[in-house]
Amino acid sequence: MEFGRRWALVVLGLSCSVSCHDTTAPPAPIVYEPSWTYKCVPDEGCHRSAHPQPGANSSSLIFPSLDLCRTVCGRFGGLWPRPVTAALSTQTVRIHPNFLRFDLSNAPVETRDILVEMTHVATQNLIDECDGNVSVVVETPVVVYITVKTTNLNLTLDTLEQYRLDVQSKESNAVIHIVAETVYGARHALETFTQLVSSDKLDDGEYRCGLRLVAGAKIWDQPVYKYRGFLLDTSRNFIPMDDIKRMLDAMATVKMNVFHWHATDSHSFPLESKRVPQFTRYGAYSAYEIYSAEEIRELIHYARVRGIRVVIEIDSPAHAGNGWQWGQEFGYGDLAVCVNARQWRGLCIQPPCGQLNPANPTMYRVLRDLYKDIAEYLPKPALFHMGGDEVFLGCWNSSEQILTYMESRNYDTSVDGFIKLWSEFHEKALNMWDEELTALGQEEKQPVMLWSSELTQAHRIQKHLSKDRYIIEVWEPINSPLLVQLIRLGYKVVSVPKDIWYLDHGFWGQTKYSNWRRMYAHTLPRDPHMLGGEVAAWSEYVDSQGLDTRVWPRTAAVAERLWADPNSGAIAAESRLQRLRARLGSRGIRADVLSPQWCAQHDQHCV
Ligand SMILES: *[C@@H]1O[C@H](CO)[C@@H](O)[C@H](O)[C@H]1NC(C)=O
Ligand SMILES: *[C@@H]1O[C@H](CO)[C@@H](O)[C@H](O)[C@H]1NC(C)=O
Ligand SMILES: *[C@@H]1O[C@H](CO)[C@@H](O)[C@H](O)[C@H]1NC(C)=O
Ligand SMILES: *[C@@H]1O[C@H](CO)[C@@H](O)[C@H](O)[C@H]1NC(C)=O
C-alpha cells in the first residue's frame, strides 16, 4: 500500500546535494514529504521507520515502500494463499513488462492458445501494479519457461493444480521456470509469479513507477481442497457482467476455482434461454438486466482462462417464481404455484414465493428446454447445480391440482407423501439432465449438486438421492452434525456453513457478521469425500455498488483456508492479507480495509 497523501513541504536552503559550493546558484529545493522506510522484522512483518528518511537507499531488510517490504518479508513473502513450501530471497531486481517473454516450447501445442491468454492476464496484472504505466524502464530480459505435461484442458474435480516455480536472476537477466501437469497449474504458477513482483515508486522530483521481482525463489505448491468456490446470487439483485468479471479476477488472484452462479431465484430470472425466451421476458427486472447467451459463453471462457469452472445453478423446485408465471397465458397451465403470493408466510422462506408445479407435465417440458440451453452453455464435463433447498410443503399443499396429482400417485398428504413428490421431482430432473448431456455427446454421467434440505437428512437421503450422482452442498450452521453424517454415509460434500461463510449475515434479522479472522479460523474435516468449501454472496442486501467491499477481502480468507489449510492463525496471516488487499486494489477490486493505516504500517503492533 502506498499512502499517497503528499504533503509537499518545500524546505529551502537545507540541501547540499547538488551545488553548495556554487554560491551563485539558488539552493536546490527539496521536495520533503513523509518518506518512511519499512523494515522487515522476522516473525512480525514490516515496521515503519521511526523518522522520515528522504533519499534512503534500500539496504538489506529496509525498503522504501510497504508493498515492497511485504513482498519479500517472511517465509511466504506477500503470497496469498500461502504455498506449501517457499524459499524466497530478500533481494529484488528491477524488471519491465516490455522485456518479459514467455517460452511455451515445452507446452503441448493443444495448450498454447489458452496459455497465451493466461500469460496476457499475468502481464496485465504486472502493469497494473504501476496503475497501467511502468515508467521506470530497465532492459533486463526476463524469460518465463512454461512446461505443461498434459494436454487435458478439462476443469473437473480431479484437475491437477500443482505447480513448481523457480526464479533465478543475475544482474543481466532473470529466468523463471514453471512446471505443471496442466495449464491450470501453470496458471496458478503465473499468478504466484505476479505476486513476487511489487511496484517501487520513485519520487525524485518526477513521480515514476517501476517493478521489482524477488531475485530468487523456489516454490512448490498444491491445494488441500479440490473445490474452492464463490457463490454469487444474481437474482435478488442483478449484478452486471463487468462486476461478475471483477469477482472472477479476484478469485483468480486467490486461486479459487469454482464460480457457483446462483443465477435465478423466485425474485428474478436474468439468464437468457434461447428456447424459452419467456424466462427473461417475464423474469428479468428490466430489458437491461439480462445475461445474453453470448455474454454467458464469454463469461465461461473468461473464467477458464483464470482457472475457474462455472457451475450454473437453477434452483428448483422451490425458489422459482418470477420467470415461470406465464404458463396460463400460453395455455400451459400453472408452471409454478404460489407465485408472488401476498400472504406468503407458510408458503416460502421469503417473498416473493414460487415453487415449480410437479403436477404439470408441461412444466417438465419447459424445464427440459432450459436444461438443453444450460447443457450447451456449461463447460464440459459439466457440473450443474439443481438447487433443491427450502421446499415449502405448505405451498404444494395449497394447490388443488397438486393434491389431485398426489392422490393419483397414492401419495398421502403427510410429510412423507410430500417428500415422495419432492423426490420424484429430483429423479425426473436428473433423468432429463442426463439425457440432455448424452444428446451433446457426454457419455459418462456427470455429478450434480444439490443443497442440503429435509430431503438430505441422514435418515432420509439414501432412500431418495444416490451418492454416486449427487454432491451435497451443506449450508447448515457449524454445530450441525449433518456434514460429518453425510461424509460417513459416503456422500461427497461441499461446505458453506451459513453462520460463518455467508456474506449476507450481519445485514438482516438476528444474523451475525463474520469478519475475515472468524472466516479464516473455521476449518473443514480432512476426508476424501470433503471436496471443499464455498463463500456465499447472497444478494438481498448487496448489488453492484457495495459488492467489492462486501466480498473482499473476506472471501480471500476462506480461499487460503481451502488452498493451504494452514495451522497458524489469522495474526500470522495478516501482513500477507494486507499485501493482497493492496494487490486487489491495483487490479481494480476495491477490497474493504483491514485495520487503521497506522496498524497496517506496524505489523502486529495492534494485536
Ligand atoms: C545511498 O547510496 C548512495 C550510493 O551508494 C550514497 O552516495 C548515498 O549517500 C546513500 N544515501 C543514504 C541516505 O544512505
Ligand atoms: C508514463 O509515465 C511517464 C513518466 O512519468 C510519462 O512520461 C508518460 O507520458 C506516461 N505514459 C502514459 C501512457 O501515461
Ligand atoms: C474432457 O472432457 C470431455 C467432455 O466431457 C471428454 O470427452 C474428454 O474425454 C475429456 N478429456 C480428458 C483428457 O479427460
Ligand atoms: C396438508 O393440508 C392438510 C389439510 O389442511 C393437512 O391435514 C396436512 O397435514 C397438510 N400436510 C402437510 C405436510 O402440511
XYZ file of C-alpha atoms and ligand atoms in Angstrom:
663
model
C 0.000 0.000 0.000
C 1.273 3.398 -0.816
C -0.205 6.067 1.355
C -0.111 8.720 -1.195
C -1.254 11.905 0.510
C 1.607 14.103 -0.376
C 2.380 16.951 1.961
C 4.811 18.715 -0.264
C 6.686 20.785 2.197
C 9.349 22.667 0.352
C 12.338 23.202 2.535
C 14.670 25.777 1.110
C 18.341 26.032 1.780
C 18.861 22.732 3.529
C 20.172 20.839 0.576
C 23.791 20.399 -0.304
C 23.210 17.505 -2.589
C 23.963 19.330 -5.797
C 25.834 22.514 -5.519
C 26.647 24.000 -2.131
C 29.956 25.212 -3.398
C 28.262 27.173 -6.134
C 27.168 30.271 -4.323
C 25.661 31.867 -7.366
C 23.016 29.207 -7.954
C 19.924 29.348 -5.781
C 19.770 26.474 -3.294
C 18.014 23.477 -4.836
C 14.580 22.912 -3.339
C 13.984 19.525 -1.798
C 10.537 18.067 -2.018
C 10.290 16.961 1.552
C 7.387 14.664 2.312
C 6.842 11.946 4.835
C 9.202 9.402 3.346
C 9.150 6.453 5.633
C 11.098 3.331 5.120
C 9.925 -0.113 6.148
C 11.921 -2.692 7.909
C 11.260 -6.397 7.623
C 11.289 -7.835 11.132
C 11.431 -11.635 11.262
C 8.232 -13.287 12.514
C 6.426 -9.982 12.756
C 6.269 -8.297 9.396
C 7.017 -4.791 8.225
C 7.539 -1.855 10.564
C 7.695 1.791 9.629
C 10.873 3.682 10.404
C 10.933 5.973 13.420
C 11.818 9.013 11.323
C 11.159 10.042 7.763
C 14.267 9.209 5.734
C 14.329 11.146 2.499
C 16.528 9.594 -0.147
C 17.157 6.483 1.924
C 18.539 3.561 -0.006
C 17.188 0.035 0.060
C 19.561 -1.952 2.153
C 19.098 -5.427 3.453
C 15.640 -5.633 5.003
C 14.962 -1.902 4.726
C 12.593 -0.944 1.935
C 11.324 2.311 0.521
C 7.726 1.073 0.416
C 5.432 -1.085 2.462
C 4.329 -3.099 -0.584
C 7.906 -3.946 -1.452
C 8.734 -4.837 2.141
C 5.753 -7.161 2.361
C 6.587 -8.787 -0.961
C 9.850 -10.181 0.397
C 9.304 -10.254 4.141
C 8.626 -13.516 5.965
C 8.631 -17.128 4.911
C 5.838 -16.626 2.383
C 6.551 -13.032 1.425
C 3.444 -11.374 0.043
C 1.910 -14.571 -1.338
C -1.780 -15.254 -0.806
C -2.800 -18.010 -0.476
C 0.435 -19.275 1.005
C 2.129 -22.060 -0.924
C 3.083 -25.421 0.561
C 6.782 -24.595 0.500
C 8.606 -21.443 -0.435
C 12.154 -20.182 -0.195
C 12.374 -16.524 -1.156
C 15.295 -14.185 -1.469
C 15.003 -10.788 0.189
C 16.806 -9.232 -2.755
C 14.888 -7.841 -5.686
C 15.697 -6.967 -9.275
C 14.096 -4.380 -11.495
C 12.079 -5.707 -14.404
C 9.943 -4.195 -17.110
C 6.995 -5.900 -18.862
C 8.318 -4.932 -22.304
C 11.293 -7.221 -21.711
C 9.266 -10.111 -20.356
C 8.965 -13.139 -22.624
C 7.090 -16.415 -22.174
C 8.559 -19.544 -23.693
C 5.913 -22.186 -24.394
C 8.066 -24.621 -26.339
C 7.705 -27.180 -23.538
C 3.942 -26.984 -23.551
C 1.922 -29.201 -25.915
C 0.536 -27.414 -28.955
C -3.046 -28.024 -27.749
C -2.402 -25.975 -24.628
C -0.771 -22.954 -26.201
C -3.789 -20.852 -27.099
C -5.094 -20.787 -23.567
C -1.586 -20.402 -22.137
C -1.086 -17.319 -24.282
C -4.258 -15.829 -22.827
C -3.097 -16.744 -19.331
C 0.233 -15.006 -19.874
C -1.572 -11.899 -21.095
C -3.545 -11.789 -17.851
C -0.322 -12.135 -15.857
C 1.418 -9.374 -17.805
C -1.542 -7.052 -17.381
C -1.517 -7.753 -13.650
C 2.117 -6.661 -13.529
C 1.398 -3.464 -15.426
C -1.495 -2.778 -13.069
C 0.942 -2.774 -10.131
C 2.015 0.574 -11.603
C -1.531 1.728 -12.367
C -1.012 0.974 -16.047
C 2.282 2.771 -16.642
C 5.600 1.186 -15.724
C 7.662 4.296 -16.300
C 10.986 3.094 -14.878
C 12.375 1.192 -17.832
C 15.096 -1.430 -17.492
C 16.059 -3.684 -20.348
C 16.856 -6.781 -18.316
C 15.495 -9.769 -20.244
C 13.078 -11.853 -18.213
C 12.123 -15.239 -19.648
C 9.417 -17.452 -18.202
C 9.772 -21.062 -19.380
C 6.484 -22.908 -19.031
C 6.388 -26.684 -19.018
C 2.964 -28.343 -19.118
C 2.857 -32.125 -19.056
C -0.646 -32.991 -20.254
C -2.936 -31.746 -22.991
C -6.016 -32.031 -20.770
C -7.895 -28.735 -20.763
C -10.886 -30.005 -18.770
C -11.720 -28.383 -15.479
C -13.047 -31.070 -13.157
C -12.845 -32.064 -9.520
C -9.758 -34.067 -10.472
C -7.875 -31.362 -12.329
C -4.247 -31.396 -11.216
C -3.450 -27.908 -9.984
C 0.034 -28.354 -8.532
C 2.987 -26.417 -9.850
C 6.643 -25.676 -9.325
C 8.029 -22.181 -9.718
C 11.691 -21.264 -9.776
C 13.074 -17.757 -10.070
C 16.754 -17.097 -10.670
C 18.220 -13.758 -11.521
C 21.525 -12.120 -12.173
C 22.459 -8.541 -12.952
C 21.898 -9.189 -16.624
C 18.787 -11.365 -16.757
C 16.081 -13.242 -14.895
C 14.954 -16.777 -15.658
C 11.735 -18.267 -14.375
C 10.814 -21.927 -14.676
C 7.258 -23.121 -14.286
C 6.445 -26.821 -14.323
C 2.865 -28.062 -14.056
C 0.754 -31.043 -15.041
C -1.998 -28.892 -16.547
C -2.471 -25.407 -17.910
C -4.392 -24.629 -14.721
C -1.387 -25.490 -12.569
C 0.692 -23.293 -14.863
C -1.830 -20.505 -14.439
C -1.555 -20.728 -10.664
C 2.221 -20.512 -11.050
C 1.863 -17.393 -13.198
C -0.354 -15.907 -10.512
C 2.276 -16.669 -7.883
C 4.925 -15.162 -10.159
C 2.998 -11.882 -10.344
C 2.779 -11.909 -6.554
C 6.589 -11.970 -6.383
C 6.571 -8.573 -8.061
C 5.950 -5.264 -6.380
C 5.829 -1.739 -7.580
C 8.573 0.577 -6.483
C 7.502 4.176 -6.681
C 10.217 6.749 -7.107
C 9.799 10.407 -6.481
C 12.919 12.242 -7.472
C 11.113 15.388 -8.453
C 9.103 13.480 -11.029
C 6.847 10.627 -10.000
C 7.795 7.314 -11.579
C 6.803 3.723 -11.031
C 8.951 0.645 -11.560
C 8.626 -3.057 -10.858
C 10.809 -5.232 -8.703
C 10.878 -9.011 -8.799
C 12.032 -11.168 -5.902
C 15.509 -12.102 -7.083
C 15.339 -15.783 -6.211
C 12.509 -18.132 -5.328
C 11.791 -21.844 -5.133
C 8.160 -22.723 -4.662
C 6.277 -25.972 -4.694
C 2.551 -25.785 -4.284
C -0.737 -27.636 -4.486
C -4.179 -27.137 -2.971
C -5.553 -29.041 0.008
C -9.179 -28.973 -1.204
C -10.359 -29.566 -4.761
C -13.409 -27.314 -4.637
C -12.753 -23.707 -3.672
C -15.895 -21.885 -4.556
C -17.503 -18.495 -4.536
C -21.283 -18.208 -4.893
C -22.829 -15.109 -6.377
C -26.583 -14.598 -6.353
C -27.729 -12.567 -9.342
C -31.460 -12.909 -8.752
C -32.249 -10.965 -5.567
C -30.385 -8.060 -7.104
C -28.995 -8.009 -10.612
C -25.198 -7.885 -10.827
C -23.788 -6.527 -14.115
C -21.379 -8.684 -16.125
C -18.439 -6.356 -15.506
C -18.861 -6.841 -11.775
C -19.001 -10.601 -12.160
C -15.794 -10.490 -14.177
C -14.159 -8.404 -11.483
C -15.147 -11.065 -8.949
C -13.519 -13.685 -11.187
C -10.350 -11.570 -11.385
C -10.203 -11.530 -7.600
C -10.974 -15.258 -7.366
C -8.124 -15.971 -9.759
C -5.813 -13.845 -7.624
C -6.515 -16.118 -4.632
C -6.660 -19.345 -6.689
C -10.333 -20.124 -6.171
C -11.558 -22.499 -8.846
C -15.379 -22.667 -8.834
C -17.758 -19.852 -9.647
C -21.127 -21.020 -8.359
C -23.566 -18.827 -10.199
C -26.872 -18.735 -8.337
C -28.358 -17.297 -11.481
C -32.063 -17.485 -10.773
C -34.455 -17.468 -7.862
C -38.093 -16.645 -7.217
C -37.256 -12.917 -7.404
C -35.999 -12.681 -10.962
C -34.751 -14.727 -13.879
C -31.963 -12.819 -15.676
C -30.441 -15.764 -17.603
C -31.329 -15.855 -21.282
C -32.779 -19.089 -22.624
C -32.899 -19.232 -26.419
C -35.503 -21.974 -26.302
C -37.733 -20.312 -23.705
C -37.441 -16.539 -24.108
C -40.332 -16.102 -21.662
C -37.970 -16.755 -18.741
C -36.295 -13.388 -19.121
C -39.253 -11.624 -20.736
C -41.321 -12.328 -17.637
C -38.491 -12.783 -15.183
C -35.873 -10.065 -15.678
C -36.036 -6.803 -13.736
C -35.631 -4.882 -16.980
C -34.526 -5.287 -20.567
C -31.044 -4.196 -19.484
C -30.747 -6.683 -16.657
C -30.362 -9.850 -18.683
C -27.348 -12.079 -19.308
C -27.453 -12.885 -23.013
C -26.382 -16.275 -24.318
C -23.330 -14.649 -25.838
C -22.354 -12.982 -22.567
C -22.756 -16.266 -20.716
C -20.432 -18.071 -23.137
C -17.930 -15.254 -22.930
C -18.010 -15.349 -19.126
C -17.398 -19.096 -19.110
C -14.330 -18.623 -21.293
C -13.155 -15.676 -19.194
C -13.397 -17.930 -16.145
C -11.495 -20.810 -17.769
C -8.569 -18.542 -18.625
C -8.462 -17.781 -14.900
C -8.608 -21.435 -13.853
C -12.240 -21.189 -12.774
C -15.049 -23.598 -13.578
C -18.504 -22.082 -13.855
C -21.265 -24.016 -12.108
C -24.677 -22.619 -13.002
C -27.458 -23.166 -10.505
C -31.096 -23.222 -11.490
C -32.696 -23.529 -8.096
C -35.680 -25.895 -8.107
C -38.310 -26.998 -7.280
C -38.531 -24.144 -4.730
C -37.005 -20.687 -5.272
C -38.679 -20.500 -8.696
C -41.390 -17.930 -9.381
C -40.757 -14.863 -11.481
C -39.827 -16.115 -14.915
C -42.227 -19.045 -14.552
C -45.509 -17.133 -14.185
C -46.633 -17.102 -17.842
C -47.964 -20.664 -18.205
C -51.674 -19.830 -18.135
C -51.271 -17.087 -20.735
C -49.654 -19.553 -23.108
C -52.160 -22.340 -22.459
C -49.622 -24.405 -20.497
C -51.384 -24.289 -17.130
C -49.541 -23.291 -13.966
C -45.818 -23.938 -14.372
C -45.269 -22.734 -10.823
C -47.570 -22.282 -7.852
C -47.803 -19.712 -5.035
C -46.039 -17.224 -7.328
C -45.840 -13.789 -5.697
C -48.480 -14.797 -3.075
C -49.215 -11.795 -0.826
C -49.929 -13.981 2.208
C -46.529 -15.593 1.894
C -45.892 -16.967 5.367
C -46.042 -20.756 5.304
C -45.634 -20.797 1.537
C -41.988 -19.815 1.164
C -38.951 -18.618 3.120
C -39.171 -15.018 1.966
C -41.303 -13.099 -0.510
C -41.821 -13.381 -3.392
C -42.902 -17.033 -3.262
C -42.882 -19.555 -6.052
C -42.407 -23.298 -6.400
C -42.474 -25.403 -9.556
C -45.667 -27.346 -10.192
C -44.745 -31.054 -10.296
C -48.321 -31.981 -11.267
C -47.995 -30.227 -14.611
C -46.210 -32.300 -17.302
C -45.692 -29.137 -19.343
C -43.562 -27.736 -16.522
C -41.151 -30.628 -17.133
C -41.161 -29.925 -20.870
C -40.229 -26.299 -20.264
C -37.607 -27.279 -17.699
C -36.084 -29.675 -20.221
C -35.776 -26.878 -22.769
C -33.994 -24.792 -20.157
C -31.675 -27.727 -19.377
C -30.853 -28.030 -23.080
C -29.665 -24.420 -23.058
C -27.709 -24.809 -19.823
C -26.136 -28.042 -21.069
C -24.935 -26.150 -24.126
C -23.592 -23.239 -22.070
C -21.692 -25.136 -19.392
C -18.053 -26.104 -19.881
C -17.673 -29.891 -20.341
C -17.561 -32.056 -18.363
C -20.489 -30.111 -16.951
C -21.183 -29.582 -13.275
C -24.724 -28.358 -12.751
C -26.394 -27.256 -9.520
C -30.091 -28.078 -9.238
C -30.752 -26.182 -6.021
C -33.205 -28.309 -4.093
C -33.396 -26.264 -0.901
C -36.227 -24.897 1.190
C -39.176 -26.636 -0.386
C -42.288 -25.477 1.449
C -44.734 -28.344 1.669
C -47.425 -25.830 2.590
C -47.176 -24.278 -0.865
C -47.739 -27.540 -2.714
C -50.396 -28.426 -0.121
C -52.324 -25.300 -1.127
C -52.738 -26.384 -4.761
C -55.795 -28.469 -5.745
C -54.047 -29.655 -8.864
C -51.053 -30.938 -6.931
C -53.234 -32.653 -4.334
C -55.196 -34.404 -7.095
C -51.955 -35.486 -8.738
C -50.654 -36.832 -5.427
C -53.831 -38.820 -4.960
C -53.351 -40.363 -8.413
C -49.830 -41.420 -7.357
C -51.025 -42.758 -3.992
C -49.038 -40.183 -2.059
C -50.856 -39.138 1.119
C -50.749 -35.565 2.380
C -48.433 -36.282 5.303
C -44.852 -35.026 5.268
C -43.808 -38.388 3.854
C -46.238 -38.086 0.968
C -44.852 -34.684 0.025
C -41.294 -35.952 0.402
C -42.160 -38.598 -2.220
C -43.424 -35.891 -4.540
C -40.297 -33.829 -3.978
C -38.001 -36.792 -4.516
C -39.889 -37.685 -7.688
C -39.157 -34.177 -8.953
C -35.415 -34.633 -8.475
C -35.487 -38.042 -10.118
C -37.211 -36.654 -13.202
C -34.976 -33.587 -13.290
C -31.827 -35.713 -13.092
C -33.035 -38.017 -15.878
C -33.755 -35.060 -18.120
C -30.356 -33.557 -17.377
C -28.589 -36.843 -18.125
C -30.485 -37.172 -21.408
C -29.604 -33.660 -22.499
C -25.908 -34.183 -21.732
C -25.971 -37.502 -23.585
C -27.539 -35.741 -26.547
C -24.476 -33.479 -26.557
C -22.158 -36.474 -26.693
C -21.299 -36.636 -22.989
C -21.134 -40.366 -22.465
C -20.216 -40.544 -18.822
C -22.861 -39.466 -16.328
C -21.818 -36.301 -14.544
C -22.352 -35.429 -10.878
C -24.979 -32.857 -9.986
C -25.047 -30.583 -6.963
C -27.907 -30.092 -4.503
C -28.290 -28.016 -1.381
C -28.849 -29.780 1.925
C -32.523 -29.903 2.889
C -35.154 -32.021 4.601
C -34.515 -34.489 1.811
C -30.803 -34.802 2.585
C -31.199 -35.546 6.290
C -29.110 -38.519 7.333
C -32.132 -40.793 7.942
C -33.698 -39.912 4.596
C -31.111 -39.197 1.972
C -30.204 -42.750 0.976
C -33.786 -43.526 0.028
C -34.026 -40.532 -2.306
C -30.646 -39.385 -3.606
C -27.873 -41.591 -4.933
C -24.434 -40.915 -3.511
C -22.968 -41.782 -6.883
C -24.767 -38.914 -8.557
C -25.200 -36.076 -6.091
C -22.719 -33.782 -4.407
C -24.443 -32.272 -1.387
C -23.687 -28.657 -0.558
C -24.227 -28.401 3.186
C -25.195 -24.938 4.413
C -26.187 -25.938 7.947
C -24.504 -23.982 10.763
C -21.190 -25.293 12.084
C -22.748 -27.019 15.081
C -24.912 -29.218 12.842
C -23.839 -32.871 12.601
C -25.078 -33.188 9.010
C -21.755 -32.595 7.240
C -19.997 -35.381 9.088
C -23.037 -37.676 8.859
C -23.142 -37.333 5.095
C -19.405 -37.959 4.798
C -19.853 -41.149 6.836
C -22.679 -42.235 4.574
C -20.290 -41.854 1.641
C -21.675 -38.668 0.092
C -19.356 -36.137 -1.464
C -19.900 -32.787 0.202
C -19.086 -29.109 -0.170
C -19.336 -26.991 2.951
C -20.708 -23.471 3.240
C -21.649 -23.033 6.906
C -24.142 -20.202 6.924
C -23.144 -18.815 10.313
C -19.529 -18.332 9.170
C -19.196 -18.211 5.391
C -22.407 -16.405 4.350
C -21.504 -12.838 3.461
C -25.054 -11.518 3.946
C -25.060 -12.400 7.633
C -24.933 -9.326 9.810
C -27.076 -7.395 7.344
C -30.513 -8.692 8.281
C -32.526 -10.144 11.179
C -30.588 -11.725 14.008
C -27.727 -12.859 11.842
C -24.174 -12.168 12.902
C -21.441 -10.647 10.751
C -18.278 -12.717 10.386
C -15.067 -10.768 9.973
C -12.182 -12.241 7.999
C -10.484 -13.606 11.101
C -13.533 -15.635 12.023
C -13.956 -16.864 8.468
C -10.271 -17.776 8.341
C -10.351 -19.653 11.637
C -13.006 -22.120 10.505
C -11.589 -25.443 9.326
C -13.153 -28.359 7.462
C -12.756 -32.075 8.070
C -9.992 -33.734 6.062
C -11.648 -36.577 4.190
C -11.642 -37.697 0.572
C -15.388 -37.002 0.466
C -14.879 -33.449 1.718
C -14.433 -31.731 -1.620
C -14.043 -28.246 -0.227
C -15.983 -25.159 0.615
C -17.571 -22.046 -0.648
C -18.248 -18.459 0.324
C -21.771 -17.291 -0.451
C -22.650 -13.774 -1.579
C -26.438 -13.777 -1.394
C -27.626 -10.570 -2.966
C -30.694 -9.458 -0.997
C -28.664 -6.640 0.518
C -25.865 -6.084 -1.923
C -25.614 -5.066 -5.542
C -23.034 -3.596 -7.872
C -22.482 -0.592 -5.623
C -21.297 -2.368 -2.497
C -20.202 -5.667 -3.956
C -16.414 -5.373 -3.742
C -16.212 -4.438 -0.084
C -18.868 -6.963 0.900
C -16.994 -9.802 -0.748
C -13.317 -8.862 -0.401
C -11.056 -9.406 1.422
C -13.208 -11.786 3.483
C -13.523 -14.278 0.651
C -9.743 -14.316 0.332
C -9.501 -15.528 3.932
C -11.555 -18.596 3.017
C -9.575 -19.047 -0.188
C -6.408 -19.531 1.852
C -8.192 -21.843 4.258
C -9.238 -24.016 1.319
C -5.977 -23.842 -0.602
C -3.464 -24.236 2.211
C -5.451 -25.090 5.367
C -2.667 -23.569 7.490
C -2.153 -24.439 11.147
C -1.186 -20.894 12.003
C -3.887 -18.364 12.691
C -5.032 -15.004 11.462
C -2.363 -12.983 13.286
C 0.434 -14.625 11.332
C -1.520 -14.185 8.106
C -2.494 -10.539 8.424
C 0.551 -8.930 6.865
C 0.170 -11.088 3.761
C -3.529 -10.285 3.611
C -2.674 -6.587 3.780
C -0.445 -7.124 0.764
C -3.233 -8.983 -1.003
C -5.619 -6.135 -0.380
C -3.206 -3.672 -1.983
C -2.771 -6.053 -4.899
C -6.520 -6.405 -5.389
C -6.686 -2.608 -5.350
C -4.189 -2.300 -8.174
C -6.222 -4.875 -10.110
C -9.362 -2.785 -9.766
C -11.069 -4.581 -6.860
C -11.992 -2.278 -4.020
C -11.486 -4.612 -1.077
C -12.536 -3.430 2.362
C -9.986 -2.104 4.818
C -8.476 -4.439 7.433
C -7.235 -2.016 10.058
C -6.273 1.590 10.737
C -3.408 2.607 8.459
C -1.019 3.022 11.377
C -1.580 -0.627 12.272
C -1.015 -1.612 8.649
C 2.335 0.220 8.813
C 3.288 -1.554 12.036
C 2.587 -5.264 11.677
C 1.497 -6.945 14.906
C 1.602 -3.723 16.950
C -2.189 -3.698 17.181
C -2.891 -7.287 18.224
C 22.628 5.951 -0.958
O 23.592 5.338 -1.763
C 24.423 6.250 -2.459
C 25.317 5.465 -3.417
O 25.719 4.257 -2.836
C 25.228 7.076 -1.450
O 26.035 8.028 -2.110
C 24.241 7.827 -0.525
O 24.926 8.501 0.466
C 23.267 6.825 0.117
N 22.226 7.589 0.822
C 21.861 7.318 2.088
C 20.788 8.163 2.688
O 22.353 6.397 2.729
C 4.098 7.095 -18.229
O 4.885 7.794 -17.281
C 5.930 8.560 -17.861
C 6.826 9.091 -16.747
O 6.057 9.643 -15.702
C 5.306 9.667 -18.713
O 6.312 10.425 -19.310
C 4.450 9.009 -19.778
O 3.768 10.006 -20.507
C 3.425 8.061 -19.159
N 2.775 7.337 -20.206
C 1.462 7.159 -20.226
C 0.943 6.348 -21.350
O 0.722 7.615 -19.371
C -12.513 -33.833 -21.388
O -13.904 -33.736 -21.328
C -14.565 -34.207 -22.474
C -16.026 -33.885 -22.301
O -16.519 -34.445 -21.133
C -14.284 -35.703 -22.623
O -14.923 -36.189 -23.778
C -12.793 -35.906 -22.706
O -12.503 -37.284 -22.725
C -12.085 -35.285 -21.529
N -10.676 -35.345 -21.726
C -9.851 -35.884 -20.835
C -8.408 -35.899 -21.197
O -10.226 -36.339 -19.765
C -51.757 -30.558 4.090
O -53.009 -29.997 4.358
C -53.884 -30.896 5.041
C -55.250 -30.221 5.138
O -55.146 -28.913 5.580
C -53.302 -31.218 6.409
O -54.111 -32.125 7.071
C -51.947 -31.833 6.210
O -51.302 -32.056 7.452
C -51.068 -30.922 5.386
N -49.829 -31.581 5.113
C -48.627 -31.064 5.461
C -47.406 -31.904 5.161
O -48.503 -29.978 5.979
